[in-house]
Each structure stands twice: as C-alpha cells, then as structure tokens.
GROMACS .gro file of C-alpha atoms in nm:
model
  418
    1MET     CA    1  -5.535   8.708   0.075
    2VAL     CA    2  -5.504   8.368   0.228
    3VAL     CA    3  -5.860   8.285   0.237
    4SER     CA    4  -5.814   7.987   0.000
    5ALA     CA    5  -5.541   7.840   0.236
    6VAL     CA    6  -5.783   7.885   0.541
    7LEU     CA    7  -6.060   7.717   0.361
    8THR     CA    8  -5.846   7.417   0.239
    9ALA     CA    9  -5.676   7.370   0.572
   10LEU     CA   10  -6.038   7.386   0.744
   11VAL     CA   11  -6.181   7.123   0.484
   12LEU     CA   12  -5.890   6.884   0.553
   13LEU     CA   13  -5.939   6.921   0.928
   14LEU     CA   14  -6.325   6.860   0.898
   15LEU     CA   15  -6.220   6.528   0.699
   16PHE     CA   16  -5.982   6.412   0.962
   17LEU     CA   17  -6.247   6.495   1.242
   18ARG     CA   18  -6.505   6.311   1.056
   19LEU     CA   19  -6.273   5.989   1.052
   20TYR     CA   20  -6.136   6.042   1.414
   21GLY     CA   21  -6.237   6.171   1.742
   22PRO     CA   22  -6.542   6.209   1.975
   23LYS     CA   23  -6.761   6.513   1.972
   24ALA     CA   24  -6.544   6.697   2.243
   25TYR     CA   25  -6.246   6.653   2.045
   26ARG     CA   26  -6.412   6.792   1.731
   27PHE     CA   27  -6.528   7.109   1.909
   28ALA     CA   28  -6.179   7.161   2.074
   29ALA     CA   29  -5.994   7.110   1.754
   30LEU     CA   30  -6.213   7.340   1.567
   31LEU     CA   31  -6.176   7.630   1.846
   32ALA     CA   32  -5.799   7.547   1.862
   33PHE     CA   33  -5.779   7.579   1.473
   34CYS     CA   34  -5.975   7.898   1.462
   35GLY     CA   35  -5.722   8.043   1.753
   36HIS     CA   36  -5.406   7.930   1.524
   37THR     CA   37  -5.573   8.101   1.228
   38PHE     CA   38  -5.631   8.415   1.407
   39VAL     CA   39  -5.274   8.443   1.525
   40ALA     CA   40  -5.151   8.358   1.177
   41VAL     CA   41  -5.366   8.593   1.017
   42PHE     CA   42  -5.401   8.894   1.231
   43ILE     CA   43  -5.114   8.883   1.481
   44LEU     CA   44  -4.825   8.733   1.269
   45PRO     CA   45  -4.807   9.035   1.021
   46ARG     CA   46  -4.748   9.257   1.321
   47LEU     CA   47  -4.476   9.068   1.471
   48PRO     CA   48  -4.109   9.156   1.380
   49TYR     CA   49  -3.945   8.861   1.191
   50VAL     CA   50  -3.670   8.799   1.449
   51TRP     CA   51  -3.708   8.416   1.444
   52ASP     CA   52  -3.624   8.221   1.150
   53ILE     CA   53  -3.952   8.282   0.961
   54GLY     CA   54  -3.765   8.512   0.700
   55GLN     CA   55  -3.504   8.213   0.616
   56TYR     CA   56  -3.785   7.970   0.543
   57HIS     CA   57  -3.972   8.224   0.334
   58ASN     CA   58  -3.669   8.322   0.126
   59VAL     CA   59  -3.588   7.952   0.058
   60ALA     CA   60  -3.934   7.882  -0.059
   61ILE     CA   61  -3.949   8.192  -0.287
   62SER     CA   62  -3.604   8.079  -0.427
   63LEU     CA   63  -3.722   7.732  -0.481
   64ILE     CA   64  -4.044   7.817  -0.689
   65SER     CA   65  -3.830   8.082  -0.887
   66GLY     CA   66  -3.585   7.820  -0.994
   67GLU     CA   67  -3.289   7.972  -0.806
   68LEU     CA   68  -3.021   7.801  -0.635
   69VAL     CA   69  -3.057   7.774  -0.252
   70SER     CA   70  -2.775   7.810  -0.011
   71ALA     CA   71  -2.900   7.715   0.329
   72SER     CA   72  -2.887   7.440   0.578
   73SER     CA   73  -3.036   7.105   0.491
   74THR     CA   74  -3.298   7.158   0.777
   75VAL     CA   75  -3.404   7.501   0.654
   76THR     CA   76  -3.406   7.375   0.308
   77THR     CA   77  -3.638   7.083   0.390
   78TYR     CA   78  -3.904   7.306   0.543
   79GLY     CA   79  -3.848   7.581   0.308
   80THR     CA   80  -3.922   7.321   0.020
   81PHE     CA   81  -4.250   7.231   0.203
   82GLN     CA   82  -4.350   7.587   0.228
   83GLY     CA   83  -4.244   7.640  -0.150
   84LEU     CA   84  -4.510   7.356  -0.242
   85LEU     CA   85  -4.760   7.548  -0.042
   86TYR     CA   86  -4.671   7.863  -0.237
   87VAL     CA   87  -4.728   7.697  -0.560
   88PHE     CA   88  -5.111   7.667  -0.487
   89PHE     CA   89  -5.168   7.947  -0.235
   90PRO     CA   90  -5.046   8.305  -0.167
   91ALA     CA   91  -4.663   8.315  -0.143
   92GLU     CA   92  -4.682   8.459   0.197
   93PRO     CA   93  -4.557   8.341   0.541
   94VAL     CA   94  -4.913   8.340   0.666
   95THR     CA   95  -4.996   8.061   0.437
   96ALA     CA   96  -4.746   7.811   0.605
   97ALA     CA   97  -4.873   7.955   0.940
   98VAL     CA   98  -5.232   7.845   0.854
   99PHE     CA   99  -5.122   7.494   0.774
  100ASN     CA  100  -4.905   7.469   1.075
  101GLY     CA  101  -5.236   7.523   1.286
  102LEU     CA  102  -5.374   7.226   1.122
  103PHE     CA  103  -5.077   7.021   1.227
  104ALA     CA  104  -5.081   7.160   1.580
  105VAL     CA  105  -5.457   7.041   1.593
  106LEU     CA  106  -5.392   6.685   1.461
  107VAL     CA  107  -5.108   6.627   1.703
  108TYR     CA  108  -5.335   6.502   1.951
  109ILE     CA  109  -5.429   6.204   1.756
  110PRO     CA  110  -5.097   6.021   1.779
  111VAL     CA  111  -5.056   6.163   2.148
  112ALA     CA  112  -5.396   5.982   2.230
  113TYR     CA  113  -5.291   5.647   2.082
  114LEU     CA  114  -4.938   5.682   2.277
  115TYR     CA  115  -5.101   5.735   2.625
  116ARG     CA  116  -5.354   5.467   2.560
  117SER     CA  117  -5.070   5.231   2.463
  118LEU     CA  118  -4.899   5.324   2.782
  119TYR     CA  119  -5.182   5.285   2.993
  120PRO     CA  120  -5.415   5.036   2.831
  121TRP     CA  121  -5.649   5.043   3.126
  122MET     CA  122  -5.732   5.417   3.061
  123SER     CA  123  -6.034   5.523   2.904
  124GLU     CA  124  -6.033   5.611   2.532
  125HIS     CA  125  -6.030   5.990   2.568
  126ASN     CA  126  -5.887   6.216   2.827
  127TYR     CA  127  -6.007   6.566   2.831
  128GLY     CA  128  -5.738   6.706   3.037
  129VAL     CA  129  -5.468   6.550   2.800
  130MET     CA  130  -5.663   6.684   2.524
  131ALA     CA  131  -5.687   7.039   2.660
  132LEU     CA  132  -5.302   7.039   2.731
  133ILE     CA  133  -5.187   6.930   2.399
  134LEU     CA  134  -5.406   7.168   2.213
  135TYR     CA  135  -5.376   7.481   2.439
  136LEU     CA  136  -5.045   7.485   2.605
  137PRO     CA  137  -4.952   7.853   2.573
  138LEU     CA  138  -4.596   7.840   2.423
  139PRO     CA  139  -4.665   7.560   2.176
  140PHE     CA  140  -4.982   7.720   2.079
  141LEU     CA  141  -4.789   8.039   1.999
  142PHE     CA  142  -4.499   7.878   1.829
  143PHE     CA  143  -4.722   7.627   1.617
  144SER     CA  144  -4.905   7.924   1.491
  145LEU     CA  145  -4.584   8.061   1.329
  146PRO     CA  146  -4.438   7.960   0.971
  147MET     CA  147  -4.173   7.761   1.121
  148ARG     CA  148  -4.079   7.390   1.121
  149ASP     CA  149  -4.186   7.326   1.480
  150ALA     CA  150  -4.551   7.223   1.409
  151LEU     CA  151  -4.461   6.997   1.137
  152SER     CA  152  -4.167   6.832   1.304
  153ALA     CA  153  -4.351   6.765   1.631
  154PHE     CA  154  -4.646   6.612   1.439
  155SER     CA  155  -4.425   6.416   1.216
  156PHE     CA  156  -4.214   6.281   1.519
  157LEU     CA  157  -4.508   6.188   1.742
  158SER     CA  158  -4.699   6.027   1.447
  159PHE     CA  159  -4.363   5.821   1.388
  160LEU     CA  160  -4.359   5.714   1.759
  161ALA     CA  161  -4.747   5.625   1.741
  162LEU     CA  162  -4.692   5.419   1.416
  163GLY     CA  163  -4.379   5.237   1.560
  164VAL     CA  164  -4.579   5.142   1.884
  165TYR     CA  165  -4.871   5.014   1.668
  166ALA     CA  166  -4.622   4.800   1.462
  167PHE     CA  167  -4.475   4.655   1.787
  168ARG     CA  168  -4.800   4.583   1.948
  169GLU     CA  169  -4.972   4.435   1.631
  170ARG     CA  170  -4.669   4.279   1.470
  171ASP     CA  171  -4.758   4.462   1.147
  172VAL     CA  172  -4.463   4.450   0.915
  173ALA     CA  173  -4.641   4.683   0.638
  174MET     CA  174  -4.707   4.940   0.906
  175GLY     CA  175  -4.336   4.914   1.007
  176LEU     CA  176  -4.246   4.970   0.638
  177THR     CA  177  -4.456   5.292   0.632
  178MET     CA  178  -4.229   5.421   0.907
  179VAL     CA  179  -3.934   5.455   0.687
  180PRO     CA  180  -4.043   5.749   0.484
  181LEU     CA  181  -4.175   5.913   0.777
  182TRP     CA  182  -3.862   5.872   0.973
  183ALA     CA  183  -3.667   6.014   0.674
  184MET     CA  184  -3.911   6.323   0.695
  185VAL     CA  185  -3.838   6.370   1.047
  186PHE     CA  186  -3.462   6.330   1.003
  187LEU     CA  187  -3.468   6.610   0.722
  188LEU     CA  188  -3.669   6.830   0.955
  189ARG     CA  189  -3.489   6.765   1.289
  190PRO     CA  190  -3.186   6.507   1.249
  191GLU     CA  191  -3.155   6.487   1.618
  192LEU     CA  192  -3.521   6.377   1.661
  193GLY     CA  193  -3.470   6.106   1.383
  194LEU     CA  194  -3.157   5.959   1.580
  195VAL     CA  195  -3.342   5.994   1.920
  196GLY     CA  196  -3.645   5.803   1.762
  197LEU     CA  197  -3.403   5.517   1.649
  198LEU     CA  198  -3.255   5.496   1.986
  199GLY     CA  199  -3.602   5.483   2.157
  200PHE     CA  200  -3.716   5.202   1.928
  201GLY     CA  201  -3.398   5.001   1.977
  202ALA     CA  202  -3.462   5.015   2.359
  203ALA     CA  203  -3.822   4.920   2.311
  204GLY     CA  204  -3.731   4.645   2.070
  205SER     CA  205  -3.477   4.516   2.340
  206VAL     CA  206  -3.763   4.526   2.601
  207ASP     CA  207  -3.995   4.348   2.354
  208LEU     CA  208  -3.740   4.084   2.284
  209ILE     CA  209  -3.674   4.020   2.650
  210ARG     CA  210  -4.050   3.962   2.716
  211THR     CA  211  -4.090   3.744   2.405
  212LEU     CA  212  -3.818   3.526   2.536
  213LYS     CA  213  -3.993   3.503   2.860
  214LEU     CA  214  -3.673   3.633   3.023
  215GLU     CA  215  -3.705   3.859   3.352
  216LEU     CA  216  -3.711   4.215   3.290
  217SER     CA  217  -3.513   4.328   3.565
  218ILE     CA  218  -3.327   4.650   3.654
  219PRO     CA  219  -2.981   4.487   3.574
  220SER     CA  220  -3.089   4.378   3.228
  221LEU     CA  221  -3.246   4.723   3.160
  222ALA     CA  222  -2.928   4.882   3.273
  223VAL     CA  223  -2.717   4.669   3.019
  224VAL     CA  224  -2.960   4.745   2.740
  225LEU     CA  225  -2.990   5.117   2.808
  226GLY     CA  226  -2.608   5.147   2.881
  227GLY     CA  227  -2.533   4.995   2.541
  228LEU     CA  228  -2.796   5.221   2.362
  229GLY     CA  229  -2.645   5.522   2.553
  230ALA     CA  230  -2.291   5.436   2.398
  231LEU     CA  231  -2.458   5.387   2.066
  232GLY     CA  232  -2.638   5.723   2.092
  233PHE     CA  233  -2.324   5.904   2.190
  234GLY     CA  234  -2.155   5.741   1.881
  235LEU     CA  235  -2.425   5.871   1.644
  236PHE     CA  236  -2.436   6.222   1.812
  237ALA     CA  237  -2.035   6.226   1.774
  238GLU     CA  238  -1.993   6.085   1.440
  239VAL     CA  239  -2.317   6.160   1.241
  240LEU     CA  240  -2.435   6.488   1.376
  241TYR     CA  241  -2.161   6.664   1.535
  242SER     CA  242  -1.781   6.646   1.540
  243PHE     CA  243  -1.598   6.775   1.833
  244GLU     CA  244  -1.503   7.116   1.673
  245ARG     CA  245  -1.854   7.160   1.570
  246VAL     CA  246  -1.993   7.100   1.908
  247ASN     CA  247  -1.786   7.387   2.046
  248ALA     CA  248  -1.868   7.604   1.737
  249GLU     CA  249  -2.254   7.533   1.799
  250LEU     CA  250  -2.206   7.626   2.168
  251ALA     CA  251  -2.034   7.956   2.085
  252TYR     CA  252  -2.303   8.023   1.802
  253ARG     CA  253  -2.603   7.962   2.022
  254ALA     CA  254  -2.444   8.174   2.304
  255GLN     CA  255  -2.596   8.487   2.155
  256GLY     CA  256  -2.877   8.713   2.237
  257GLY     CA  257  -3.039   8.816   2.561
  258ALA     CA  258  -3.151   8.467   2.650
  259VAL     CA  259  -2.816   8.294   2.691
  260TYR     CA  260  -2.710   8.086   2.972
  261LEU     CA  261  -2.376   7.907   3.063
  262ASP     CA  262  -2.222   8.145   2.803
  263GLY     CA  263  -1.851   8.110   2.747
  264MET     CA  264  -1.849   7.734   2.811
  265GLN     CA  265  -1.646   7.515   2.583
  266TYR     CA  266  -1.550   7.139   2.587
  267SER     CA  267  -1.206   7.039   2.624
  268SER     CA  268  -1.273   6.665   2.548
  269TRP     CA  269  -1.547   6.411   2.494
  270PHE     CA  270  -1.496   6.320   2.851
  271ASP     CA  271  -1.575   6.674   2.954
  272PHE     CA  272  -1.876   6.664   2.729
  273LEU     CA  273  -2.015   6.326   2.897
  274LEU     CA  274  -1.947   6.487   3.240
  275ALA     CA  275  -2.137   6.812   3.151
  276ALA     CA  276  -2.428   6.638   2.985
  277PRO     CA  277  -2.652   6.563   3.286
  278GLY     CA  278  -2.648   6.921   3.412
  279ARG     CA  279  -2.693   7.073   3.075
  280ALA     CA  280  -2.996   6.848   3.032
  281LEU     CA  281  -3.135   6.996   3.348
  282TYR     CA  282  -3.077   7.340   3.204
  283PHE     CA  283  -3.254   7.235   2.876
  284VAL     CA  284  -3.564   7.100   3.066
  285PHE     CA  285  -3.612   7.370   3.326
  286THR     CA  286  -3.468   7.707   3.198
  287PRO     CA  287  -3.522   7.986   3.217
  288PHE     CA  288  -3.442   7.999   3.594
  289PRO     CA  289  -3.607   8.303   3.778
  290LEU     CA  290  -3.277   8.482   3.783
  291HIS     CA  291  -3.264   8.475   3.381
  292VAL     CA  292  -3.568   8.663   3.370
  293GLU     CA  293  -3.466   9.013   3.231
  294SER     CA  294  -3.743   9.112   2.974
  295VAL     CA  295  -4.094   9.057   2.872
  296PHE     CA  296  -4.007   8.769   2.638
  297HIS     CA  297  -3.808   8.600   2.917
  298LEU     CA  298  -4.112   8.617   3.148
  299LEU     CA  299  -4.322   8.457   2.868
  300ALA     CA  300  -4.072   8.179   2.843
  301PHE     CA  301  -4.056   8.154   3.231
  302THR     CA  302  -4.448   8.092   3.241
  303ALA     CA  303  -4.381   7.748   3.086
  304VAL     CA  304  -4.126   7.628   3.352
  305PRO     CA  305  -4.400   7.579   3.638
  306ILE     CA  306  -4.591   7.380   3.362
  307VAL     CA  307  -4.298   7.172   3.283
  308ILE     CA  308  -4.219   7.099   3.646
  309VAL     CA  309  -4.581   7.012   3.726
  310LEU     CA  310  -4.577   6.768   3.435
  311PHE     CA  311  -4.253   6.629   3.500
  312VAL     CA  312  -4.377   6.537   3.870
  313GLY     CA  313  -4.687   6.413   3.739
  314ALA     CA  314  -4.520   6.180   3.493
  315VAL     CA  315  -4.269   6.018   3.761
  316ARG     CA  316  -4.579   5.981   3.978
  317SER     CA  317  -4.799   5.805   3.710
  318LEU     CA  318  -4.515   5.554   3.632
  319TYR     CA  319  -4.454   5.494   4.010
  320GLU     CA  320  -4.812   5.451   4.101
  321CYS     CA  321  -4.997   5.297   3.804
  322GLU     CA  322  -4.964   4.989   3.585
  323PHE     CA  323  -4.806   5.064   3.232
  324ASP     CA  324  -4.681   4.892   2.926
  325GLU     CA  325  -4.315   4.832   2.986
  326THR     CA  326  -4.218   4.855   2.601
  327VAL     CA  327  -4.390   5.186   2.541
  328ALA     CA  328  -4.261   5.326   2.877
  329VAL     CA  329  -3.908   5.249   2.787
  330LEU     CA  330  -3.950   5.398   2.432
  331LEU     CA  331  -4.079   5.728   2.578
  332ILE     CA  332  -3.836   5.742   2.857
  333VAL     CA  333  -3.523   5.679   2.632
  334VAL     CA  334  -3.669   5.943   2.395
  335PHE     CA  335  -3.727   6.194   2.662
  336LEU     CA  336  -3.386   6.140   2.820
  337ALA     CA  337  -3.162   6.108   2.505
  338GLY     CA  338  -3.338   6.422   2.337
  339SER     CA  339  -3.295   6.616   2.657
  340ALA     CA  340  -2.928   6.511   2.679
  341GLY     CA  341  -2.859   6.579   2.321
  342TYR     CA  342  -3.040   6.920   2.302
  343GLY     CA  343  -2.892   7.039   2.623
  344ALA     CA  344  -2.544   6.937   2.515
  345ILE     CA  345  -2.532   7.218   2.258
  346ASN     CA  346  -2.814   7.450   2.362
  347SER     CA  347  -2.705   7.770   2.521
  348ASN     CA  348  -3.014   7.986   2.477
  349PHE     CA  349  -3.319   7.926   2.656
  350GLY     CA  350  -3.518   8.132   2.376
  351THR     CA  351  -3.430   7.845   2.123
  352GLY     CA  352  -3.466   7.567   2.398
  353VAL     CA  353  -3.825   7.647   2.472
  354ARG     CA  354  -3.901   7.554   2.093
  355HIS     CA  355  -3.681   7.254   2.117
  356ARG     CA  356  -3.843   7.140   2.419
  357MET     CA  357  -4.217   7.145   2.313
  358THR     CA  358  -4.204   6.798   2.161
  359PHE     CA  359  -4.058   6.665   2.488
  360GLU     CA  360  -4.333   6.860   2.687
  361PHE     CA  361  -4.597   6.652   2.487
  362ILE     CA  362  -4.420   6.329   2.583
  363LEU     CA  363  -4.434   6.432   2.950
  364VAL     CA  364  -4.819   6.483   2.903
  365VAL     CA  365  -4.841   6.124   2.744
  366VAL     CA  366  -4.653   5.971   3.058
  367ALA     CA  367  -4.855   6.191   3.316
  368ALA     CA  368  -5.207   6.094   3.161
  369PRO     CA  369  -5.326   5.918   3.465
  370VAL     CA  370  -5.247   6.205   3.712
  371ILE     CA  371  -5.379   6.454   3.464
  372ALA     CA  372  -5.714   6.264   3.459
  373ARG     CA  373  -5.715   6.269   3.843
  374TRP     CA  374  -5.675   6.636   3.821
  375GLU     CA  375  -5.951   6.670   3.578
  376LEU     CA  376  -6.192   6.486   3.803
  377LEU     CA  377  -6.066   6.692   4.111
  378VAL     CA  378  -6.128   7.014   3.915
  379ARG     CA  379  -6.474   6.900   3.805
  380GLU     CA  380  -6.574   6.826   4.171
  381TRP     CA  381  -6.418   7.136   4.301
  382LEU     CA  382  -6.610   7.359   4.027
  383GLY     CA  383  -6.925   7.143   4.101
  384VAL     CA  384  -6.960   7.063   3.737
  385VAL     CA  385  -7.221   6.781   3.706
  386PRO     CA  386  -7.307   6.644   3.359
  387ARG     CA  387  -7.659   6.683   3.230
  388HIS     CA  388  -7.684   6.313   3.180
  389GLY     CA  389  -7.645   6.048   3.463
  390ASN     CA  390  -7.476   5.803   3.235
  391GLU     CA  391  -7.180   6.054   3.172
  392TYR     CA  392  -7.149   6.110   3.544
  393ASP     CA  393  -7.143   5.744   3.608
  394GLU     CA  394  -6.888   5.706   3.352
  395GLN     CA  395  -6.665   5.958   3.523
  396GLN     CA  396  -6.700   5.781   3.857
  397ARG     CA  397  -6.625   5.458   3.703
  398GLU     CA  398  -6.297   5.604   3.557
  399ALA     CA  399  -6.222   5.745   3.894
  400GLN     CA  400  -6.264   5.392   4.060
  401GLU     CA  401  -6.068   5.236   3.777
  402LEU     CA  402  -5.767   5.476   3.824
  403ASP     CA  403  -5.762   5.411   4.206
  404GLY     CA  404  -5.778   5.034   4.125
  405HIS     CA  405  -5.495   5.040   3.909
  406VAL     CA  406  -5.281   5.263   4.150
  407LYS     CA  407  -5.360   5.000   4.432
  408ALA     CA  408  -5.276   4.713   4.186
  409ARG     CA  409  -4.947   4.884   4.117
  410GLY     CA  410  -4.858   4.897   4.473
  411GLU     CA  411  -4.966   4.545   4.558
  412TYR     CA  412  -4.813   4.376   4.253
  413PRO     CA  413  -4.501   4.593   4.161
  414ASN     CA  414  -4.316   4.328   3.982
  415GLU     CA  415  -4.601   4.307   3.741
  416ALA     CA  416  -4.616   4.669   3.679
  417GLY     CA  417  -4.259   4.690   3.538
  418GLU     CA  418  -4.041   4.717   3.839
   0.00000   0.00000   0.00000
C-alpha cells in the first residue's frame, strides 16, 4: 500500500500552501493533487508500461539493492531520486507517481512569479493561468506518471524564477543557490540546463544594456541573440551531441507509430541549421491532422489547438502590453532555443508532447494578459457575479487596468520594449 506516501505528500503540500498562495490556489491545488493521486493509485497500475516507467523502476531497485546500474545518466538521475523514495516508502512506481503529483501542483508557484515579473502591472494571482497550469490535459496525465517530467519541469521553472529574482533584486546569495538547482536540471534534462544558460545569458546582456543606459534597439538585440545563437549551437554540437550522434538519435527516435519526417538524415552541420526552423515548427505544433491514426494520436492531437491558442495569445500579449524586457528576452530565448534543440532531434510526436510541456507553461506565462481577459469575458458571458461587491469591483479594476496598459503599449511603443 502507498498510503504512507500519499499522506506524506499531502502533509508537504499543506505546509507549502500554508506558506504561499490565496484560498483559491489552496483549493485548486488540493483538488489537482487528489486528481493526480487518483490517476497514480487507480489508473497507473492498469496501464501497460509502454513508456520509460520500467527503466526508472529497475534503476531504483538496483540502486537500493546495491547493484551496478548500466543506464543513461538521465535515467540514472531520476532512478536515484526514485530509489530514495523507495527507502522510505513502498518500492512501487506508484510511490514516485504520488510525489510527481506534488511537483505538478507546486509548479504554479514559480510560474506565478514569472508572469508577475514579466508583467509587473498585473494582479498577484490570475485564476486563468492557475487553471491552465494545474489542469492542462496532457501535462496532468504525464505528471501523474512515475517519470522525470514533473520533477524536471518543476526544477527548471523554479530555476528560471530564482534567476529572475536574483536579477531583479541583485541578490548574490540567491544567485548562488541557482548553481545546485541548475546542476539538478542538467542531470535530469541536459538540454534544458543548456537552454537555461542561454536564456540567462541573453537576459544578462539586456540587463547590462539597460544598466549602461544604452538604447535597447532591434540591431543591438540582434547582435546579442546572434552571438548567443552561435554559442548555443556550439554547446549543442560539442557538449550534447556530435554529428554522428545527432543522426543516430534521429534514427533511434524515428520508431513507433507516432513518427514524422522519418528517414531524414543530416549530411552536414549546415544542413542541420537549414532544417532547424522547420523541425522546430514540427516540434511545437505536431501532430498534424494527417498524423492521427489511433486513439493515442487523437489524444496527442487534442493538445495542438491549445498550443496554437496559447502561442497566438503570447504573441498578442507581447505586442499589445507593457512588459519587462529582461524577463521577456529570457523566456523568448528559452522557448526558441528549446524548440529548435528538441525539434532538431525529435522525430516522434509521442515523445515530443512530453518534451513540449515545459514550453507550453512558458507560453502560458507570456500569454497571461490575454488569459486574464479571456477569464473576465467568460465570467461575463456566464453571468457569474461574485457574492461580494468588493471582489466584483476588483475584477472591473483589473479589466480597466489591462485596457490601460494595452493603450499605453500602443501610445508609447519605445517604452514597452520595441
């Protein structure tokens, strides 16, 4: 039985909720955790282990048994975490799934800080953002499984939030805490670790330009981002993948029923760079309608309209609203570099939908103003009027404030980061 794991995770969640969050988040978080726990305890045992669940479980069992492990570094990293859980709780995949539900619920905390840092004029809590982060269908499913997705997403977004805080507050001590957190991210998903470094490199360059009181223009940004793009390509080619390994990964991932662009191989690094934009689009927006050939494909396809809407909402928010340039550059570079990096080697949208979840959360962060407007429109359409006039007045004030910042963006474009 995993009752002890469920109770322990619940107690930890209650402690976090006592320290952070309004009543609405506490209620939504508890409800989401119950949903993740239900999937972990009652649905997971009835699912065939066709993902990486068995690999992590076997590594965890081997480690606590004192046996040698022959697995990749990323599988070994999460398997080690899972093995630590097995020391205190039942040695079953369900145990890891329960704690993944905890990480899935807590991921809203760094997301909330990021969107408030990007749009400082927005209200402290956005219920639309909260609902999307906690209840997006595919993240909700995969974060309920005993794999590394929930822990890596929570760690990476926490790393971004801590970095933004260190930048804004000039807090050296907080900056030092990012080092072990980055190491954890790198061990879980090396590509996210390097993408995070590129993002903070770009954000640091923008912050330096602003500190020196230089003009933040398109040409200056192009120079900065171009240099970081070259650096990112070098890190990808020299640290993560050699040319031979890139083609080997393409061939390895072009297996199963969710394959796209199968049979493709790179003939040179120039060929790699030429194909990167197109493959990034595949990564972000697959599966396309013609890819749907099974129930699982249809499930994956249901996420595509959501991604498209969030992408359009993010672009519209940046175009119409005031934002913090440093945070915006960080998130844009992370999204673009991550999409290009994953897209370059992904050839399977079944795997791609898992890798894309962290970037979907970044789209939610960037699209926060549009999401807030959608929320207010839905409330008005449904005729939902809060019981207390003060809450209704607050919602109207938020709507007027959003309109004001949209107008300010149009009247003073140079002050809004253009």
